[in-house]
Short mmCIF file of C-alpha atoms and ligand atoms in Angstrom, two decimals:
data_model
loop_
_atom_site.label_atom_id
_atom_site.label_comp_id
_atom_site.label_asym_id
_atom_site.label_seq_id
_atom_site.Cartn_x
_atom_site.Cartn_y
_atom_site.Cartn_z
CA MET V 1 -0.09 0.00 0.05
CA LYS V 2 1.43 3.38 -1.20
CA ILE V 3 0.34 5.93 1.51
CA GLU V 4 -0.80 8.80 -0.69
CA ALA V 5 -2.27 10.97 2.07
CA ILE V 6 -3.23 11.04 5.71
CA VAL V 7 -5.86 13.52 6.99
CA VAL V 8 -6.19 14.16 10.72
CA ARG V 9 -9.21 16.04 11.75
CA GLU V 10 -10.92 17.01 15.17
CA ILE V 11 -14.69 16.67 15.40
CA GLN V 12 -16.73 17.66 18.32
CA LEU V 13 -19.78 15.50 19.31
CA ARG V 14 -22.08 15.96 22.22
CA LEU V 15 -23.00 13.07 24.26
CA LYS V 16 -26.71 12.43 24.84
CA SER V 17 -26.04 12.71 28.39
CA PRO V 18 -23.04 13.34 30.71
CA PHE V 19 -20.84 10.21 31.43
CA GLU V 20 -19.39 10.14 34.99
CA THR V 21 -16.53 8.08 36.01
CA SER V 22 -14.32 8.24 39.21
CA PHE V 23 -11.91 10.51 37.25
CA GLY V 24 -14.49 13.09 35.94
CA THR V 25 -17.58 13.74 33.78
CA VAL V 26 -17.58 14.16 30.00
CA GLU V 27 -20.36 15.64 28.00
CA ASN V 28 -18.66 17.14 24.84
CA ARG V 29 -16.35 14.83 23.02
CA ARG V 30 -13.37 16.08 21.16
CA ILE V 31 -12.59 13.24 18.84
CA LEU V 32 -9.65 12.85 16.42
CA LEU V 33 -10.48 11.03 13.26
CA VAL V 34 -7.82 9.79 10.83
CA GLU V 35 -8.29 9.12 7.08
CA VAL V 36 -5.66 7.29 5.19
CA VAL V 37 -5.66 7.20 1.40
CA ALA V 38 -3.59 4.17 0.15
CA ASP V 39 -3.73 2.94 -3.46
CA GLY V 40 -6.80 5.02 -3.92
CA ALA V 41 -8.72 3.47 -1.15
CA SER V 42 -9.75 5.47 1.98
CA GLY V 43 -9.43 4.00 5.45
CA TRP V 44 -10.87 5.41 8.62
CA GLY V 45 -9.57 5.20 12.23
CA GLU V 46 -10.46 6.90 15.47
CA VAL V 47 -8.05 8.30 18.30
CA THR V 48 -9.74 7.11 21.51
CA ALA V 49 -7.92 9.53 23.86
CA GLY V 50 -10.02 11.52 26.32
CA GLU V 51 -10.26 15.39 26.48
CA ALA V 52 -8.24 15.26 29.84
CA PRO V 53 -5.51 12.92 30.96
CA GLY V 54 -7.75 11.24 33.58
CA TYR V 55 -8.05 7.79 32.25
CA ASN V 56 -4.55 7.45 30.88
CA ALA V 57 -1.68 9.98 29.89
CA GLU V 58 -2.91 10.78 26.38
CA THR V 59 -5.52 13.54 25.50
CA THR V 60 -7.07 14.73 22.32
CA ASP V 61 -4.30 17.39 22.08
CA THR V 62 -1.30 15.23 22.90
CA ALA V 63 -2.47 13.01 20.22
CA TRP V 64 -2.83 15.88 17.73
CA HIS V 65 0.71 16.86 18.49
CA ILE V 66 2.05 13.29 17.97
CA LEU V 67 0.13 12.92 14.77
CA ARG V 68 1.00 16.28 13.35
CA ASP V 69 4.67 16.44 14.40
CA PHE V 70 5.77 12.83 14.15
CA ILE V 71 3.53 10.22 12.67
CA GLY V 72 2.00 12.18 9.84
CA PRO V 73 5.36 13.26 8.35
CA LEU V 74 6.81 9.76 8.94
CA LEU V 75 3.98 7.83 7.08
CA ALA V 76 3.24 10.12 4.16
CA GLY V 77 4.62 8.58 0.92
CA LYS V 78 5.65 5.35 2.63
CA ASN V 79 4.94 1.90 1.07
CA LEU V 80 3.61 -0.69 3.51
CA ALA V 81 2.86 -4.34 2.47
CA HIS V 82 0.29 -4.55 5.35
CA ALA V 83 -1.24 -2.42 8.09
CA SER V 84 0.49 -4.77 10.46
CA ASP V 85 3.96 -3.34 9.40
CA PHE V 86 2.83 0.02 10.95
CA PRO V 87 3.90 -0.62 14.62
CA GLY V 88 7.43 -1.36 13.40
CA LEU V 89 7.55 1.92 11.68
CA VAL V 90 6.69 3.91 14.88
CA ALA V 91 8.42 1.69 17.34
CA ASP V 92 10.86 4.53 18.23
CA ILE V 93 7.75 6.71 19.33
CA ARG V 94 7.36 5.65 23.04
CA GLY V 95 3.90 5.27 24.32
CA GLN V 96 1.20 7.39 22.57
CA GLU V 97 -0.87 4.18 21.83
CA MET V 98 -4.06 5.88 21.13
CA ALA V 99 -2.53 8.26 18.60
CA LYS V 100 -0.79 5.32 16.97
CA SER V 101 -3.94 3.24 16.92
CA GLY V 102 -5.93 5.91 15.22
CA VAL V 103 -3.55 5.61 12.17
CA GLU V 104 -2.91 1.87 12.37
CA ASN V 105 -6.73 1.14 12.27
CA ALA V 106 -7.22 3.35 9.37
CA LEU V 107 -4.61 1.33 7.47
CA TRP V 108 -6.37 -1.83 8.42
CA ASP V 109 -9.65 -0.40 7.08
CA ALA V 110 -7.81 0.62 3.90
CA GLU V 111 -6.17 -2.86 3.40
CA ALA V 112 -9.38 -4.82 4.00
CA LYS V 113 -11.17 -2.52 1.46
CA LEU V 114 -8.41 -3.05 -1.07
CA ALA V 115 -8.59 -6.78 -0.57
CA GLY V 116 -12.33 -6.79 -0.68
CA LEU V 117 -12.61 -8.32 2.71
CA SER V 118 -14.40 -7.24 5.89
CA LEU V 119 -12.20 -5.95 8.61
CA SER V 120 -13.27 -8.86 10.82
CA ARG V 121 -12.18 -11.37 8.10
CA LEU V 122 -8.81 -9.69 7.66
CA LEU V 123 -8.14 -9.72 11.32
CA GLY V 124 -8.96 -13.36 11.61
CA GLY V 125 -12.38 -12.88 13.30
CA VAL V 126 -14.67 -16.02 13.62
CA LYS V 127 -17.87 -14.60 14.84
CA GLN V 128 -21.02 -13.42 12.84
CA HIS V 129 -22.42 -11.64 16.14
CA ILE V 130 -20.81 -10.32 19.23
CA ASP V 131 -22.18 -10.23 22.67
CA CYS V 132 -22.90 -6.86 24.22
CA GLY V 133 -22.85 -5.38 27.67
CA VAL V 134 -23.14 -1.81 28.80
CA SER V 135 -21.05 0.53 30.98
CA LEU V 136 -23.17 2.86 33.19
CA GLY V 137 -21.85 5.94 34.54
CA ILE V 138 -22.11 7.10 38.15
CA ARG V 139 -25.60 8.27 39.13
CA GLU V 140 -26.98 10.47 41.78
CA ASN V 141 -28.55 7.65 43.85
CA PRO V 142 -29.09 3.91 43.95
CA GLU V 143 -32.66 4.25 42.82
CA ALA V 144 -31.73 6.12 39.61
CA LEU V 145 -29.06 3.49 38.98
CA VAL V 146 -31.41 0.59 39.43
CA ALA V 147 -33.83 2.32 36.94
CA LYS V 148 -31.07 2.57 34.36
CA VAL V 149 -30.00 -0.94 34.86
CA ALA V 150 -33.67 -2.23 34.33
CA GLU V 151 -33.82 -0.04 31.06
CA GLU V 152 -30.62 -1.56 29.61
CA LEU V 153 -31.77 -5.29 30.59
CA ALA V 154 -35.00 -4.68 28.83
CA ARG V 155 -33.01 -3.65 25.69
CA GLY V 156 -31.45 -7.00 25.98
CA TYR V 157 -27.93 -6.19 27.10
CA GLN V 158 -26.20 -9.39 28.51
CA ARG V 159 -23.95 -7.84 31.05
CA ILE V 160 -24.22 -4.67 33.24
CA LYS V 161 -21.08 -2.81 34.31
CA LEU V 162 -21.42 -0.20 36.94
CA LYS V 163 -18.86 2.64 37.36
CA ILE V 164 -17.95 3.23 41.08
CA LYS V 165 -15.88 5.53 43.22
CA PRO V 166 -15.39 5.89 46.86
CA GLY V 167 -18.75 6.93 48.49
CA LYS V 168 -20.75 5.79 45.48
CA ASP V 169 -20.01 2.14 45.37
CA TYR V 170 -21.23 -0.46 47.97
CA GLU V 171 -24.84 0.89 48.41
CA PHE V 172 -25.19 1.44 44.74
CA VAL V 173 -24.05 -2.11 43.85
CA ARG V 174 -26.08 -3.61 46.73
CA ALA V 175 -29.23 -1.95 45.37
CA VAL V 176 -28.68 -3.45 41.88
CA ARG V 177 -27.71 -6.91 43.07
CA ASN V 178 -30.88 -7.04 45.26
CA GLU V 179 -33.15 -5.99 42.36
CA PHE V 180 -31.47 -8.34 39.86
CA PRO V 181 -29.94 -11.41 41.79
CA ARG V 182 -28.87 -13.41 38.75
CA ILE V 183 -27.55 -10.90 36.04
CA LEU V 184 -23.85 -10.79 35.03
CA LEU V 185 -22.71 -7.64 36.95
CA SER V 186 -19.37 -5.98 37.15
CA VAL V 187 -17.90 -2.78 38.55
CA ASP V 188 -15.23 -0.44 37.20
CA ALA V 189 -13.38 1.85 39.58
CA ASN V 190 -10.92 3.42 37.02
CA SER V 191 -8.06 3.31 39.61
CA ALA V 192 -10.05 5.07 42.41
CA TYR V 193 -8.95 2.93 45.33
CA ARG V 194 -5.85 2.36 47.35
CA PRO V 195 -4.24 -0.72 48.91
CA ASP V 196 -5.61 0.58 52.33
CA ASP V 197 -9.12 -0.08 50.96
CA THR V 198 -8.64 -3.82 50.56
CA GLY V 199 -11.05 -4.37 53.57
CA HIS V 200 -13.74 -2.29 51.83
CA LEU V 201 -13.27 -3.91 48.49
CA ARG V 202 -13.51 -7.21 49.93
CA ARG V 203 -17.09 -6.55 51.00
CA PHE V 204 -18.01 -6.56 47.32
CA ASP V 205 -17.31 -10.53 47.44
CA GLU V 206 -21.01 -10.86 48.43
CA PHE V 207 -22.38 -9.52 45.23
CA HIS V 208 -20.80 -12.41 43.17
CA LEU V 209 -19.31 -9.96 40.57
CA LEU V 210 -18.28 -11.12 37.23
CA MET V 211 -15.31 -8.84 37.79
CA MET V 212 -13.88 -5.80 39.51
CA GLU V 213 -12.23 -3.70 36.80
CA GLN V 214 -9.05 -1.78 37.59
CA PRO V 215 -9.72 -0.92 41.33
CA LEU V 216 -6.10 0.40 41.99
CA TYR V 217 -3.43 2.54 40.46
CA TRP V 218 -3.55 3.00 36.82
CA ASP V 219 0.20 1.80 36.47
CA ASP V 220 0.67 -0.86 39.08
CA ILE V 221 0.29 -4.42 38.25
CA CYS V 222 2.00 -5.47 41.46
CA ALA V 223 -0.51 -3.81 43.82
CA HIS V 224 -3.31 -5.57 41.97
CA ALA V 225 -1.61 -8.97 42.54
CA LYS V 226 -1.51 -8.22 46.19
CA LEU V 227 -5.33 -7.33 46.20
CA GLN V 228 -6.32 -10.27 44.05
CA ALA V 229 -4.86 -12.54 46.71
CA GLN V 230 -7.22 -11.07 49.21
CA ILE V 231 -10.55 -10.64 47.48
CA LYS V 232 -12.86 -13.18 45.65
CA SER V 233 -14.01 -10.81 42.88
CA PRO V 234 -11.93 -11.57 39.83
CA ILE V 235 -9.78 -8.47 38.99
CA CYS V 236 -9.88 -7.29 35.48
CA LEU V 237 -7.12 -5.09 34.37
CA ASP V 238 -7.92 -2.11 32.00
CA GLU V 239 -5.59 0.88 32.41
CA CYS V 240 -2.57 -1.15 33.49
CA ILE V 241 -2.33 -3.13 30.28
CA HIS V 242 -0.78 -1.24 27.24
CA ASN V 243 0.71 -4.24 25.47
CA THR V 244 1.17 -8.12 25.51
CA ARG V 245 4.07 -7.94 27.73
CA HIS V 246 2.13 -6.13 30.42
CA ALA V 247 -0.61 -8.81 30.17
CA LEU V 248 1.89 -11.60 30.42
CA ALA V 249 3.42 -9.99 33.55
CA ALA V 250 -0.12 -9.60 35.05
CA ILE V 251 -0.93 -13.20 34.31
CA GLU V 252 2.34 -14.27 35.72
CA LEU V 253 1.80 -12.37 38.97
CA ASN V 254 -1.84 -13.41 39.31
CA ALA V 255 -2.76 -9.68 39.30
CA CYS V 256 -5.96 -10.33 37.40
CA ARG V 257 -8.17 -13.24 35.97
CA ILE V 258 -9.62 -11.32 33.07
CA ILE V 259 -8.35 -8.53 30.73
CA ASN V 260 -10.17 -5.74 29.07
CA ILE V 261 -8.60 -5.19 25.68
CA LYS V 262 -9.08 -1.62 24.25
CA VAL V 263 -7.75 -1.25 20.83
CA GLY V 264 -6.60 2.25 21.40
CA ARG V 265 -4.96 1.60 24.72
CA VAL V 266 -2.80 -1.09 23.21
CA GLY V 267 -1.72 0.78 20.22
CA GLY V 268 -3.91 -0.67 17.49
CA HIS V 269 -5.33 -3.93 15.93
CA SER V 270 -1.94 -5.71 15.57
CA GLU V 271 -1.22 -5.54 19.34
CA ALA V 272 -4.71 -6.22 20.34
CA ARG V 273 -4.73 -9.32 18.22
CA LEU V 274 -1.45 -10.65 19.74
CA LEU V 275 -2.83 -9.71 23.19
CA GLN V 276 -5.97 -11.73 22.83
CA GLU V 277 -4.09 -14.66 21.41
CA ALA V 278 -1.56 -14.55 24.40
CA CYS V 279 -4.54 -14.57 26.82
CA ARG V 280 -6.57 -17.23 24.99
CA THR V 281 -3.66 -19.68 24.97
CA ARG V 282 -3.27 -19.13 28.74
CA GLY V 283 -7.09 -19.55 29.42
CA VAL V 284 -7.47 -15.83 30.44
CA PRO V 285 -10.84 -14.43 29.11
CA VAL V 286 -10.72 -11.03 27.49
CA TRP V 287 -13.61 -8.61 26.24
CA CYS V 288 -13.37 -5.54 24.36
CA GLY V 289 -13.72 -2.21 26.11
CA GLY V 290 -14.91 1.08 24.73
CA MET V 291 -13.94 4.83 25.18
CA LEU V 292 -17.28 6.51 24.15
CA GLU V 293 -16.33 6.17 20.59
CA SER V 294 -17.98 7.62 17.55
CA GLY V 295 -19.08 5.19 14.98
CA ILE V 296 -15.64 4.81 13.43
CA GLY V 297 -14.02 3.59 16.69
CA ARG V 298 -17.17 1.66 17.34
CA ALA V 299 -16.99 -0.21 14.14
CA HIS V 300 -13.18 -1.03 14.80
CA ASN V 301 -14.26 -2.47 18.15
CA VAL V 302 -17.00 -4.59 16.51
CA ALA V 303 -14.35 -6.19 14.21
CA MET V 304 -11.88 -6.67 17.06
CA SER V 305 -14.58 -8.41 19.24
CA THR V 306 -14.95 -11.25 16.68
CA LEU V 307 -11.59 -12.87 17.45
CA PRO V 308 -11.66 -15.99 19.22
CA GLY V 309 -10.22 -14.79 22.49
CA PHE V 310 -13.07 -12.33 23.23
CA SER V 311 -15.13 -14.81 25.32
CA LEU V 312 -17.12 -12.32 27.48
CA PRO V 313 -19.57 -9.68 26.49
CA GLY V 314 -17.88 -6.38 25.96
CA ASP V 315 -18.61 -2.71 26.31
CA VAL V 316 -19.42 -2.23 22.66
CA SER V 317 -22.95 -0.96 22.55
CA ALA V 318 -25.40 0.84 20.24
CA SER V 319 -24.59 4.23 18.59
CA SER V 320 -27.91 5.57 19.87
CA ARG V 321 -26.83 5.05 23.62
CA TYR V 322 -24.33 7.94 23.15
CA TRP V 323 -25.14 9.91 20.12
CA ASP V 324 -28.22 11.66 18.73
CA GLU V 325 -26.84 10.98 15.36
CA ASP V 326 -23.79 8.89 14.60
CA ILE V 327 -21.18 9.64 11.81
CA ILE V 328 -21.72 6.21 10.10
CA ASP V 329 -24.40 4.56 8.11
CA PRO V 330 -25.89 2.47 9.31
CA GLU V 331 -25.51 3.24 12.91
CA VAL V 332 -24.26 0.43 15.28
CA GLU V 333 -27.45 -1.37 16.44
CA VAL V 334 -27.95 -4.04 19.10
CA SER V 335 -30.60 -6.88 18.78
CA ALA V 336 -33.26 -7.82 21.54
CA LYS V 337 -30.78 -10.68 22.33
CA GLY V 338 -28.02 -8.21 23.14
CA THR V 339 -25.90 -8.90 20.02
CA ILE V 340 -24.46 -6.86 17.38
CA GLU V 341 -24.37 -8.43 13.88
CA VAL V 342 -20.96 -8.10 12.29
CA PRO V 343 -21.13 -6.43 8.89
CA THR V 344 -19.85 -8.30 6.04
CA ALA V 345 -19.11 -5.31 3.72
CA SER V 346 -15.53 -4.55 3.01
CA GLY V 347 -13.38 -2.76 5.42
CA ILE V 348 -15.09 -1.41 8.73
CA GLY V 349 -18.37 -2.32 6.80
CA TYR V 350 -20.23 1.05 7.85
CA GLN V 351 -20.28 3.96 5.42
CA VAL V 352 -18.50 7.07 6.84
CA ARG V 353 -21.00 10.02 6.44
CA ARG V 354 -18.42 12.48 4.93
CA ASP V 355 -20.92 15.45 4.76
CA ARG V 356 -21.62 15.04 8.60
CA VAL V 357 -17.96 14.59 9.44
CA GLU V 358 -17.02 17.65 7.53
CA ALA V 359 -19.68 19.66 9.15
CA LEU V 360 -18.45 18.54 12.61
CA THR V 361 -14.87 19.23 11.77
CA VAL V 362 -13.17 22.08 13.75
CA ARG V 363 -9.61 21.60 12.58
CA SER V 364 -7.90 19.37 10.13
CA GLN V 365 -4.37 18.74 8.74
CA ALA V 366 -3.39 16.68 5.72
CA PHE V 367 -0.01 14.99 4.93
CA SER V 368 0.58 14.00 1.43
CA ALA V 369 3.06 11.84 -0.35
CA LYS V 370 3.78 14.47 -2.92
CA SER V 371 4.98 17.28 -0.77
CA GLN V 372 6.11 14.93 2.13
CA ALA V 373 5.21 17.97 4.17
CA SER V 374 2.05 18.91 5.94
CA LEU V 375 -0.44 21.00 4.21
CA LEU V 376 -2.67 23.12 6.37
CA THR V 377 -6.19 22.54 5.24
CA ARG V 378 -8.02 24.62 7.69
O1 OSB H 401 -12.84 2.30 31.92
O2 OSB H 401 -13.93 1.23 30.37
C1 OSB H 401 -13.57 2.28 30.86
C2 OSB H 401 -15.36 5.37 29.27
C3 OSB H 401 -14.28 6.28 29.21
C4 OSB H 401 -13.13 6.01 29.83
C5 OSB H 401 -12.93 4.66 30.37
C6 OSB H 401 -13.93 3.79 30.34
C7 OSB H 401 -15.20 4.04 29.74
C8 OSB H 401 -16.32 3.14 29.84
C9 OSB H 401 -17.31 3.41 28.56
O3 OSB H 401 -16.41 2.28 30.57
C10 OSB H 401 -17.46 2.06 27.66
C11 OSB H 401 -18.18 2.62 26.44
O4 OSB H 401 -17.59 3.17 25.58
O5 OSB H 401 -19.39 2.30 26.43
MG1 MG H 402 -12.42 0.42 32.58
#
């Protein structure tokens, strides 16, 4: 694939309602989209960094800097046999997984389109449907949370994940568990607790949680190993795992029993694929997490979720849960059984609504093979 052009743009999209986690509340998303033109085909990717560095170290603006000053100029005009060659090209750029992932995934979409294959097929996916759960933001009180859970269960979602933080945790989970004794239920703390909270976290054993996601420090695998030895809830690591080596360390240390794979957090489809395979061969279940993506990131999550290691329902849910109007056609829809049908059209399998993307764009920058330099387009 000859990389003719790379266009990076920022779009702004308002969530239907604010999403609260232990690290903050977001309502207006600032999303970077990457379009790569290779051999005449357009591939699309999404940078899943947040607006603030509360989940991980990257932000919309750090990703813009990395893409504009390093990755854009590096990639323009290059010839890649496969999208999977991209990680090697950017290996000297430390970290910045979400910025890299936006570009790598656009290359995967382009490669799949050029080959006339669905992205799922190209990645080695084996499922026609994926199982869906939802992630519910922190609510005002337990009653409001129970009502929201009832609504999502009625829509068919197979697993409910509750965001928790100190002071908005035990009572909230207890209320949901009392109302729904048998559902698959998990919690996600986004690193809000400390080793001193072990006694408190052990109280959640009574709820028979499917998992407790990232209770401790965002960057500390060892602390989770110590906690896992003292609680029954299976720990799932999210923030701590940036690549396959981290996953292998966590598994070896018994720091978790489940891993959340986010394509952006691990740097793109190539690493996500390696990671799910490493977990599968070691009997560690994985599932696909989300980052409040627009339809483009969502479509990439759908494709990744079809790989054989993804044995638990993920956080990949319907476009309409987050957006009044998505940027893809059709939107991502969830059946009454809580599944998403994997598209069979080539590439990500959803049409990018260019007119809508254009209208939502607040800045963009293009890098072309011809000039090798960046061209300011707005
Ligand atoms: O930890 O999984 C997380 C959203 C933003 C940042 C971190 C997380 C989340 C979610 C939402 O849980 C998942 C989704 O996109 O539906
Ligand atoms: Mg999480």
